mmCIF file of C-alpha atoms in Angstrom:
data_model
loop_
_atom_site.group_PDB
_atom_site.id
_atom_site.type_symbol
_atom_site.label_atom_id
_atom_site.label_comp_id
_atom_site.label_asym_id
_atom_site.label_seq_id
_atom_site.Cartn_x
_atom_site.Cartn_y
_atom_site.Cartn_z
ATOM 1 C CA MET A 1 100.691 137.407 86.996
ATOM 2 C CA SER A 2 98.802 134.680 85.143
ATOM 3 C CA ARG A 3 100.688 132.329 82.840
ATOM 4 C CA VAL A 4 101.219 133.449 79.265
ATOM 5 C CA TYR A 5 100.934 131.415 76.095
ATOM 6 C CA ASN A 6 104.558 130.809 75.134
ATOM 7 C CA PHE A 7 105.091 130.274 71.396
ATOM 8 C CA SER A 8 108.890 130.177 71.644
ATOM 9 C CA ALA A 9 110.776 127.894 69.250
ATOM 10 C CA GLY A 10 112.854 126.768 72.231
ATOM 11 C CA PRO A 11 113.255 126.606 75.083
ATOM 12 C CA SER A 12 109.542 126.111 74.831
ATOM 13 C CA CYS A 13 106.558 125.767 77.125
ATOM 14 C CA LEU A 14 106.312 122.725 79.377
ATOM 15 C CA PRO A 15 103.130 121.015 80.573
ATOM 16 C CA LEU A 16 101.771 122.878 83.608
ATOM 17 C CA GLU A 17 101.182 119.578 85.408
ATOM 18 C CA VAL A 18 104.868 118.752 85.095
ATOM 19 C CA LEU A 19 105.945 122.128 86.472
ATOM 20 C CA GLN A 20 103.555 121.773 89.401
ATOM 21 C CA GLU A 21 104.784 118.262 90.199
ATOM 22 C CA ALA A 22 108.393 119.414 90.080
ATOM 23 C CA ALA A 23 107.589 122.408 92.268
ATOM 24 C CA ALA A 24 106.011 120.159 94.896
ATOM 25 C CA GLU A 25 109.166 118.022 94.959
ATOM 26 C CA MET A 26 111.674 120.844 94.677
ATOM 27 C CA THR A 27 113.094 120.721 98.208
ATOM 28 C CA ASP A 28 112.249 117.124 99.131
ATOM 29 C CA TYR A 29 112.044 114.463 96.452
ATOM 30 C CA ARG A 30 109.825 111.655 97.704
ATOM 31 C CA GLY A 31 111.050 111.735 101.270
ATOM 32 C CA SER A 32 114.736 111.780 100.390
ATOM 33 C CA GLY A 33 115.195 115.086 102.234
ATOM 34 C CA GLN A 34 116.876 116.653 99.234
ATOM 35 C CA SER A 35 116.130 118.138 95.840
ATOM 36 C CA VAL A 36 116.917 116.191 92.684
ATOM 37 C CA MET A 37 119.196 119.132 91.886
ATOM 38 C CA GLU A 38 121.366 118.119 94.837
ATOM 39 C CA MET A 39 121.503 114.378 94.289
ATOM 40 C CA SER A 40 124.557 112.401 93.329
ATOM 41 C CA HIS A 41 123.950 110.860 89.931
ATOM 42 C CA ARG A 42 125.291 107.586 91.326
ATOM 43 C CA SER A 43 123.024 107.490 94.362
ATOM 44 C CA LYS A 44 120.243 104.992 95.038
ATOM 45 C CA ASP A 45 117.773 107.888 94.933
ATOM 46 C CA TYR A 46 118.763 109.047 91.457
ATOM 47 C CA GLU A 47 119.212 105.691 89.739
ATOM 48 C CA PRO A 48 115.435 105.028 89.359
ATOM 49 C CA ILE A 49 114.955 108.539 87.901
ATOM 50 C CA ILE A 50 117.237 108.005 84.902
ATOM 51 C CA GLN A 51 116.013 104.433 84.476
ATOM 52 C CA ASN A 52 112.410 105.655 84.412
ATOM 53 C CA ALA A 53 113.227 108.239 81.730
ATOM 54 C CA GLU A 54 114.788 105.595 79.473
ATOM 55 C CA THR A 55 112.007 103.064 80.063
ATOM 56 C CA LYS A 56 109.264 105.590 79.309
ATOM 57 C CA LEU A 57 111.026 106.792 76.142
ATOM 58 C CA ARG A 58 111.530 103.230 74.923
ATOM 59 C CA THR A 59 107.863 102.432 75.512
ATOM 60 C CA LEU A 60 106.473 105.603 73.934
ATOM 61 C CA MET A 61 108.663 105.375 70.838
ATOM 62 C CA ASN A 62 108.646 101.561 70.639
ATOM 63 C CA ILE A 63 112.448 101.532 70.590
ATOM 64 C CA PRO A 64 113.786 98.014 69.837
ATOM 65 C CA ASP A 65 116.224 96.291 72.185
ATOM 66 C CA ASN A 66 119.061 96.558 69.654
ATOM 67 C CA TYR A 67 119.061 100.361 69.997
ATOM 68 C CA LYS A 68 120.858 102.223 72.762
ATOM 69 C CA VAL A 69 119.309 105.273 74.403
ATOM 70 C CA LEU A 70 121.873 107.842 75.525
ATOM 71 C CA PHE A 71 121.360 111.002 77.566
ATOM 72 C CA LEU A 72 124.135 113.386 76.527
ATOM 73 C CA GLN A 73 124.972 117.084 76.672
ATOM 74 C CA GLY A 74 125.902 119.741 74.128
ATOM 75 C CA GLY A 75 122.626 119.938 72.230
ATOM 76 C CA ALA A 76 122.006 118.868 68.657
ATOM 77 C CA SER A 77 124.886 121.135 67.622
ATOM 78 C CA THR A 78 127.393 118.779 69.257
ATOM 79 C CA GLN A 79 125.800 115.872 67.392
ATOM 80 C CA PHE A 80 126.653 117.650 64.134
ATOM 81 C CA ALA A 81 130.265 116.653 64.885
ATOM 82 C CA MET A 82 129.668 113.509 66.917
ATOM 83 C CA VAL A 83 127.772 111.778 64.100
ATOM 84 C CA PRO A 84 130.523 111.974 61.456
ATOM 85 C CA MET A 85 133.245 111.248 64.013
ATOM 86 C CA ASN A 86 131.552 107.997 65.053
ATOM 87 C CA LEU A 87 129.868 106.872 61.829
ATOM 88 C CA TYR A 88 132.962 107.456 59.674
ATOM 89 C CA ARG A 89 133.716 104.362 57.585
ATOM 90 C CA LYS A 90 134.785 105.155 54.002
ATOM 91 C CA GLY A 91 134.758 108.907 54.518
ATOM 92 C CA THR A 92 131.714 110.202 52.585
ATOM 93 C CA ALA A 93 128.169 110.968 53.754
ATOM 94 C CA ALA A 94 125.040 112.226 51.999
ATOM 95 C CA TYR A 95 123.112 115.166 53.471
ATOM 96 C CA VAL A 96 119.817 116.727 52.433
ATOM 97 C CA ASP A 97 119.841 120.493 52.904
ATOM 98 C CA THR A 98 116.427 121.742 54.015
ATOM 99 C CA GLY A 99 117.176 124.651 56.322
ATOM 100 C CA VAL A 100 119.470 126.479 58.690
ATOM 101 C CA TRP A 101 120.102 123.534 60.988
ATOM 102 C CA SER A 102 120.816 121.065 58.194
ATOM 103 C CA ASP A 103 123.207 123.648 56.728
ATOM 104 C CA LYS A 104 125.002 123.876 60.080
ATOM 105 C CA ALA A 105 125.173 120.076 60.269
ATOM 106 C CA ILE A 106 126.670 119.965 56.760
ATOM 107 C CA LYS A 107 129.325 122.560 57.559
ATOM 108 C CA GLU A 108 130.350 120.689 60.708
ATOM 109 C CA ALA A 109 130.430 117.286 58.998
ATOM 110 C CA LYS A 110 132.720 118.647 56.287
ATOM 111 C CA LYS A 111 135.432 119.035 58.914
ATOM 112 C CA TYR A 112 135.614 115.246 59.265
ATOM 113 C CA LEU A 113 134.535 113.651 55.975
ATOM 114 C CA ASN A 114 133.392 114.390 52.434
ATOM 115 C CA VAL A 115 129.781 115.547 52.153
ATOM 116 C CA ASP A 116 127.584 115.164 49.092
ATOM 117 C CA ILE A 117 124.358 117.192 48.994
ATOM 118 C CA ALA A 118 121.753 114.676 47.864
ATOM 119 C CA ALA A 119 118.998 117.297 47.528
ATOM 120 C CA SER A 120 118.364 120.869 48.607
ATOM 121 C CA SER A 121 115.591 123.455 48.796
ATOM 122 C CA LYS A 122 118.015 126.308 49.479
ATOM 123 C CA ALA A 123 117.368 128.027 46.134
ATOM 124 C CA ASP A 124 113.748 128.536 47.171
ATOM 125 C CA THR A 125 114.665 129.774 50.672
ATOM 126 C CA TYR A 126 113.922 126.363 52.168
ATOM 127 C CA THR A 127 110.159 126.701 51.819
ATOM 128 C CA TYR A 128 109.646 122.997 51.066
ATOM 129 C CA ILE A 129 111.039 119.494 51.500
ATOM 130 C CA PRO A 130 112.511 118.025 48.285
ATOM 131 C CA GLU A 131 110.372 115.245 46.820
ATOM 132 C CA ASN A 132 111.363 111.723 45.768
ATOM 133 C CA VAL A 133 114.829 111.934 47.271
ATOM 134 C CA SER A 134 116.912 108.921 46.289
ATOM 135 C CA ILE A 135 120.395 108.367 47.682
ATOM 136 C CA PRO A 136 122.744 106.040 45.771
ATOM 137 C CA ALA A 137 124.903 103.372 47.327
ATOM 138 C CA GLY A 138 128.301 103.890 48.871
ATOM 139 C CA TYR A 139 127.764 106.373 51.691
ATOM 140 C CA ASP A 140 128.695 105.918 55.336
ATOM 141 C CA TYR A 141 125.284 107.334 56.228
ATOM 142 C CA ALA A 142 122.610 109.746 55.028
ATOM 143 C CA HIS A 143 121.400 112.684 57.126
ATOM 144 C CA ILE A 144 118.159 114.666 57.232
ATOM 145 C CA THR A 145 116.602 117.219 59.583
ATOM 146 C CA LEU A 146 113.170 115.749 60.254
ATOM 147 C CA ASN A 147 111.483 119.050 61.134
ATOM 148 C CA ASN A 148 112.842 122.466 60.224
ATOM 149 C CA THR A 149 112.141 124.788 63.135
ATOM 150 C CA ILE A 150 112.958 128.063 61.407
ATOM 151 C CA MET A 151 111.340 127.434 58.028
ATOM 152 C CA GLY A 152 108.351 125.475 59.316
ATOM 153 C CA THR A 153 108.713 122.373 57.128
ATOM 154 C CA ARG A 154 108.827 118.637 57.867
ATOM 155 C CA TRP A 155 109.546 115.344 56.157
ATOM 156 C CA THR A 156 106.582 113.048 55.581
ATOM 157 C CA VAL A 157 108.222 110.659 53.074
ATOM 158 C CA LEU A 158 111.759 109.606 53.941
ATOM 159 C CA PRO A 159 114.516 109.384 51.307
ATOM 160 C CA LYS A 160 115.242 106.051 49.670
ATOM 161 C CA ILE A 161 118.767 104.794 50.273
ATOM 162 C CA ALA A 162 120.086 102.302 47.728
ATOM 163 C CA ASP A 163 122.223 100.081 49.955
ATOM 164 C CA ASN A 164 120.407 100.572 53.261
ATOM 165 C CA ALA A 165 123.119 102.821 54.640
ATOM 166 C CA PRO A 166 121.940 104.163 58.006
ATOM 167 C CA LEU A 167 119.624 107.159 57.940
ATOM 168 C CA VAL A 168 120.479 109.729 60.616
ATOM 169 C CA THR A 169 118.068 112.449 61.659
ATOM 170 C CA ASP A 170 117.961 115.538 63.807
ATOM 171 C CA ALA A 171 114.508 115.241 65.407
ATOM 172 C CA SER A 172 114.949 118.034 67.930
ATOM 173 C CA SER A 173 111.780 119.942 67.110
ATOM 174 C CA CYS A 174 109.412 117.078 66.359
ATOM 175 C CA ILE A 175 110.354 114.131 68.567
ATOM 176 C CA LEU A 176 107.246 112.613 70.214
ATOM 177 C CA SER A 177 104.928 114.884 68.202
ATOM 178 C CA GLU A 178 103.632 111.856 66.297
ATOM 179 C CA PRO A 179 104.589 108.187 65.962
ATOM 180 C CA ILE A 180 107.728 107.387 63.984
ATOM 181 C CA ASP A 181 109.208 104.025 63.090
ATOM 182 C CA VAL A 182 112.563 104.012 64.864
ATOM 183 C CA THR A 183 113.760 101.071 62.759
ATOM 184 C CA GLN A 184 113.790 103.312 59.667
ATOM 185 C CA PHE A 185 116.709 105.175 61.235
ATOM 186 C CA GLY A 186 120.165 104.162 62.299
ATOM 187 C CA LEU A 187 120.466 107.138 64.631
ATOM 188 C CA ILE A 188 118.019 109.737 65.955
ATOM 189 C CA TYR A 189 119.161 112.703 67.993
ATOM 190 C CA ALA A 190 117.178 115.474 69.633
ATOM 191 C CA GLY A 191 117.829 118.436 71.851
ATOM 192 C CA ALA A 192 115.312 118.374 74.694
ATOM 193 C CA GLN A 193 114.228 121.993 74.810
ATOM 194 C CA LYS A 194 111.244 121.755 72.484
ATOM 195 C CA ASN A 195 109.165 118.640 73.221
ATOM 196 C CA LEU A 196 111.067 116.794 75.936
ATOM 197 C CA ALA A 197 112.384 118.900 78.798
ATOM 198 C CA PRO A 198 114.246 122.111 79.634
ATOM 199 C CA ALA A 199 117.467 122.735 77.737
ATOM 200 C CA GLY A 200 120.392 120.656 78.929
ATOM 201 C CA VAL A 201 119.992 117.044 77.807
ATOM 202 C CA THR A 202 120.288 115.611 74.314
ATOM 203 C CA VAL A 203 118.672 112.262 73.546
ATOM 204 C CA VAL A 204 120.509 109.940 71.164
ATOM 205 C CA ILE A 205 118.880 106.729 69.947
ATOM 206 C CA ILE A 206 121.441 104.649 68.073
ATOM 207 C CA ARG A 207 121.433 101.138 66.634
ATOM 208 C CA GLU A 208 124.045 99.116 68.474
ATOM 209 C CA ASP A 209 125.886 97.906 65.371
ATOM 210 C CA LEU A 210 126.634 101.532 64.442
ATOM 211 C CA ILE A 211 128.584 102.185 67.642
ATOM 212 C CA PRO A 212 132.228 101.738 66.634
ATOM 213 C CA GLU A 213 134.845 100.207 68.888
ATOM 214 C CA THR A 214 137.118 103.029 67.746
ATOM 215 C CA PRO A 215 135.768 106.253 66.232
ATOM 216 C CA LEU A 216 137.630 108.565 63.867
ATOM 217 C CA LYS A 217 141.189 109.175 65.045
ATOM 218 C CA GLY A 218 141.362 112.209 67.302
ATOM 219 C CA THR A 219 137.747 111.965 68.526
ATOM 220 C CA PRO A 220 137.595 113.281 72.100
ATOM 221 C CA THR A 221 136.530 110.834 74.791
ATOM 222 C CA MET A 222 133.392 112.845 75.530
ATOM 223 C CA LEU A 223 132.360 112.657 71.854
ATOM 224 C CA THR A 224 132.612 108.866 71.652
ATOM 225 C CA TYR A 225 129.295 106.995 71.594
ATOM 226 C CA LYS A 226 130.843 103.783 72.912
ATOM 227 C CA ILE A 227 132.107 105.524 76.045
ATOM 228 C CA HIS A 228 128.618 106.787 76.877
ATOM 229 C CA SER A 229 126.949 103.527 75.876
ATOM 230 C CA ASP A 230 129.306 101.391 77.972
ATOM 231 C CA ASN A 231 128.731 103.662 80.956
ATOM 232 C CA SER A 232 124.919 103.951 80.626
ATOM 233 C CA SER A 233 125.162 107.733 80.087
ATOM 234 C CA MET A 234 127.058 108.022 83.377
ATOM 235 C CA TYR A 235 130.640 108.437 82.175
ATOM 236 C CA ASN A 236 130.527 111.912 83.658
ATOM 237 C CA THR A 237 127.803 113.740 85.581
ATOM 238 C CA PRO A 238 124.739 113.898 83.326
ATOM 239 C CA PRO A 239 122.236 116.791 83.385
ATOM 240 C CA CYS A 240 120.439 115.174 86.304
ATOM 241 C CA TYR A 241 117.582 117.607 86.861
ATOM 242 C CA THR A 242 116.757 117.890 83.156
ATOM 243 C CA ILE A 243 116.542 114.097 82.908
ATOM 244 C CA TYR A 244 114.210 114.141 85.925
ATOM 245 C CA ILE A 245 111.915 116.633 84.161
ATOM 246 C CA LEU A 246 112.189 114.571 80.972
ATOM 247 C CA GLY A 247 110.807 111.582 82.852
ATOM 248 C CA LYS A 248 107.866 113.641 84.055
ATOM 249 C CA VAL A 249 107.163 114.968 80.554
ATOM 250 C CA LEU A 250 107.201 111.411 79.214
ATOM 251 C CA GLU A 251 104.706 110.399 81.902
ATOM 252 C CA TRP A 252 102.519 113.340 80.832
ATOM 253 C CA VAL A 253 102.703 112.183 77.193
ATOM 254 C CA GLU A 254 101.761 108.682 78.324
ATOM 255 C CA ARG A 255 98.742 109.986 80.263
ATOM 256 C CA ASN A 256 97.629 111.928 77.195
ATOM 257 C CA GLY A 257 97.523 109.076 74.728
ATOM 258 C CA GLY A 258 101.173 108.566 73.866
ATOM 259 C CA THR A 259 102.502 109.570 70.468
ATOM 260 C CA GLU A 260 99.130 108.843 68.840
ATOM 261 C CA GLY A 261 97.516 111.203 71.331
ATOM 262 C CA MET A 262 100.146 113.843 70.591
ATOM 263 C CA LYS A 263 99.589 113.451 66.852
ATOM 264 C CA LYS A 264 95.851 114.015 67.228
ATOM 265 C CA ARG A 265 96.460 116.982 69.520
ATOM 266 C CA ASN A 266 99.047 118.528 67.187
ATOM 267 C CA GLU A 267 97.112 117.974 63.974
ATOM 268 C CA GLU A 268 94.107 119.694 65.514
ATOM 269 C CA LYS A 269 96.155 122.733 66.533
ATOM 270 C CA ALA A 270 98.036 122.972 63.243
ATOM 271 C CA SER A 271 94.898 122.503 61.149
ATOM 272 C CA LEU A 272 93.142 125.288 63.023
ATOM 273 C CA LEU A 273 95.989 127.752 62.530
ATOM 274 C CA TYR A 274 96.764 126.868 58.904
ATOM 275 C CA SER A 275 93.072 127.010 57.984
ATOM 276 C CA TYR A 276 92.864 130.508 59.405
ATOM 277 C CA LEU A 277 95.998 131.609 57.513
ATOM 278 C CA ASP A 278 94.750 130.141 54.239
ATOM 279 C CA ALA A 279 91.431 131.945 54.536
ATOM 280 C CA SER A 280 92.970 135.269 55.560
ATOM 281 C CA ASN A 281 93.457 138.241 53.264
ATOM 282 C CA PHE A 282 95.796 139.854 55.811
ATOM 283 C CA TYR A 283 98.262 137.029 56.654
ATOM 284 C CA ARG A 284 99.872 134.145 54.781
ATOM 285 C CA GLY A 285 101.960 131.133 55.742
ATOM 286 C CA THR A 286 105.474 130.956 54.301
ATOM 287 C CA ALA A 287 106.010 127.174 53.999
ATOM 288 C CA ARG A 288 104.676 125.296 50.999
ATOM 289 C CA LYS A 289 101.444 123.527 51.883
ATOM 290 C CA ASP A 290 102.713 120.010 51.157
ATOM 291 C CA SER A 291 105.689 120.497 53.498
ATOM 292 C CA ARG A 292 104.102 122.274 56.453
ATOM 293 C CA SER A 293 105.326 121.481 59.939
ATOM 294 C CA LEU A 294 102.981 120.449 62.751
ATOM 295 C CA MET A 295 105.271 122.163 65.237
ATOM 296 C CA ASN A 296 106.403 125.498 63.791
ATOM 297 C CA VAL A 297 104.149 127.846 61.838
ATOM 298 C CA PRO A 298 105.910 130.874 60.301
ATOM 299 C CA PHE A 299 103.650 133.527 58.816
ATOM 300 C CA VAL A 300 103.821 137.102 57.538
ATOM 301 C CA THR A 301 101.379 139.862 56.757
ATOM 302 C CA GLN A 302 100.518 140.488 53.125
ATOM 303 C CA GLU A 303 101.885 144.023 53.270
ATOM 304 C CA LYS A 304 104.222 144.355 50.287
ATOM 305 C CA ASP A 305 106.090 147.521 51.269
ATOM 306 C CA PRO A 306 109.147 146.321 53.266
ATOM 307 C CA GLU A 307 109.218 149.255 55.698
ATOM 308 C CA LYS A 308 105.494 149.104 56.384
ATOM 309 C CA ALA A 309 105.675 145.318 56.772
ATOM 310 C CA ALA A 310 108.527 145.607 59.298
ATOM 311 C CA ALA A 311 106.595 148.202 61.312
ATOM 312 C CA LEU A 312 103.472 146.053 61.225
ATOM 313 C CA ASN A 313 105.421 142.985 62.403
ATOM 314 C CA LYS A 314 106.916 144.935 65.293
ATOM 315 C CA LYS A 315 103.490 146.211 66.306
ATOM 316 C CA PHE A 316 101.990 142.709 66.088
ATOM 317 C CA ILE A 317 104.681 141.171 68.288
ATOM 318 C CA SER A 318 104.449 143.972 70.866
ATOM 319 C CA GLU A 319 100.666 143.948 71.115
ATOM 320 C CA ALA A 320 100.544 140.154 71.178
ATOM 321 C CA ALA A 321 102.962 140.085 74.121
ATOM 322 C CA ALA A 322 100.791 142.623 75.948
ATOM 323 C CA ALA A 323 97.864 140.248 75.379
ATOM 324 C CA GLY A 324 99.778 137.314 76.917
ATOM 325 C CA LEU A 325 100.955 135.745 73.642
ATOM 326 C CA VAL A 326 104.742 135.796 73.841
ATOM 327 C CA ASN A 327 107.780 134.869 71.721
ATOM 328 C CA LEU A 328 106.033 135.232 68.359
ATOM 329 C CA ALA A 329 108.864 136.997 66.512
ATOM 330 C CA GLY A 330 109.914 135.158 63.378
ATOM 331 C CA HIS A 331 113.507 134.188 62.709
ATOM 332 C CA ARG A 332 115.498 136.918 60.975
ATOM 333 C CA LEU A 333 115.898 134.751 57.851
ATOM 334 C CA VAL A 334 112.133 134.457 57.383
ATOM 335 C CA GLY A 335 110.883 137.595 59.079
ATOM 336 C CA GLY A 336 107.318 138.110 60.178
ATOM 337 C CA MET A 337 106.056 135.894 62.964
ATOM 338 C CA ARG A 338 106.379 132.271 64.026
ATOM 339 C CA ALA A 339 104.110 130.278 66.311
ATOM 340 C CA SER A 340 105.761 127.169 67.713
ATOM 341 C CA ILE A 341 102.977 124.871 68.878
ATOM 342 C CA TYR A 342 104.831 121.975 70.450
ATOM 343 C CA ASN A 343 103.171 119.152 72.390
ATOM 344 C CA ALA A 344 102.707 121.191 75.565
ATOM 345 C CA MET A 345 100.904 124.050 73.816
ATOM 346 C CA ASP A 346 97.205 123.634 74.511
ATOM 347 C CA ILE A 347 94.663 124.267 71.755
ATOM 348 C CA SER A 348 93.338 127.141 73.875
ATOM 349 C CA GLY A 349 96.616 128.927 73.105
ATOM 350 C CA VAL A 350 96.110 128.530 69.365
ATOM 351 C CA LYS A 351 92.524 129.757 69.655
ATOM 352 C CA ALA A 352 93.706 132.773 71.645
ATOM 353 C CA LEU A 353 96.335 133.514 68.988
ATOM 354 C CA ILE A 354 93.801 133.326 66.163
ATOM 355 C CA ALA A 355 91.408 135.609 68.044
ATOM 356 C CA PHE A 356 94.212 138.142 68.492
ATOM 357 C CA MET A 357 95.238 137.860 64.838
ATOM 358 C CA GLU A 358 91.676 138.514 63.743
ATOM 359 C CA THR A 359 91.382 141.615 65.918
ATOM 360 C CA PHE A 360 94.786 142.882 64.831
ATOM 361 C CA ALA A 361 93.912 142.412 61.158
ATOM 362 C CA LYS A 362 90.673 144.389 61.521
ATOM 363 C CA GLU A 363 92.429 147.232 63.324
ATOM 364 C CA ASN A 364 95.355 147.459 60.898
ATOM 365 C CA LYS A 365 93.888 147.009 57.440
#
């Protein structure tokens, strides 16, 4: 069977070159006589693998020396608790609510400190990013979700914070999709399964002065940033193979122009798809135009009857899969369809999707 175009929101498609390289090294990594899957994380064979991943990430994102890079486990969902446990100072944080994942982060943070909602787009079903967000002084930190996977929105102008309290962001679904200034954030975290690697490793980039000697009382050892920082992400066995693939993905990004190259690639794909949606009299995008994500494009048909729309969505998803365009079902909170077009998705996949959409529209008007 030939490879499909995988539009999954995550785990998502990986660069074919990376998969082929990993396949060639599966049973014997560079003459070691073993797979990376079998290696001790403390061996001389594995040490350069994790070092390479950190070095490449630092270079690609221009991460300053006063930031630590940690390779952790538990996904972004564990960071929802780890952030308040470790950044707790006075006991209050500001969160901006822009979607399902920010809502989950808020609910988790409330278990450990007081949370003020600085702005929210919930009343309009999260179809946009609030504008001109200003956060007053006095907070331990402020938190945003940089790209909203389910709703298909992204931040382009960061909130203003009165006293320079650290800005924390969940960048799981947009990390490396375009350049970002790391110094604008105190902490960036990202699950790997969208733009970085297979599921299993979570990248945390944290300014050193934010790592407390002692976190909130009762914080488990495994949820303490200092423990992982002091042990170079080796306090316990890290997700070794995922970090290995991460290194290869970072090398692929480097070969393809770095974050500037990814931005150009992603803007071209997104522009093509959004332009088609805007010109269509059969489909429409659901996110407000000024907030549209480069990574996740939710869309629906313009059928107004709910039952007919549901049947049409089901038919679209089924026929698309048969045509080699898979994982296009929208999230249940938005409905319709969603095309996730992360870094590894080639523009040929977007063109194939648009061609299918055009045919489907003609046959189902």
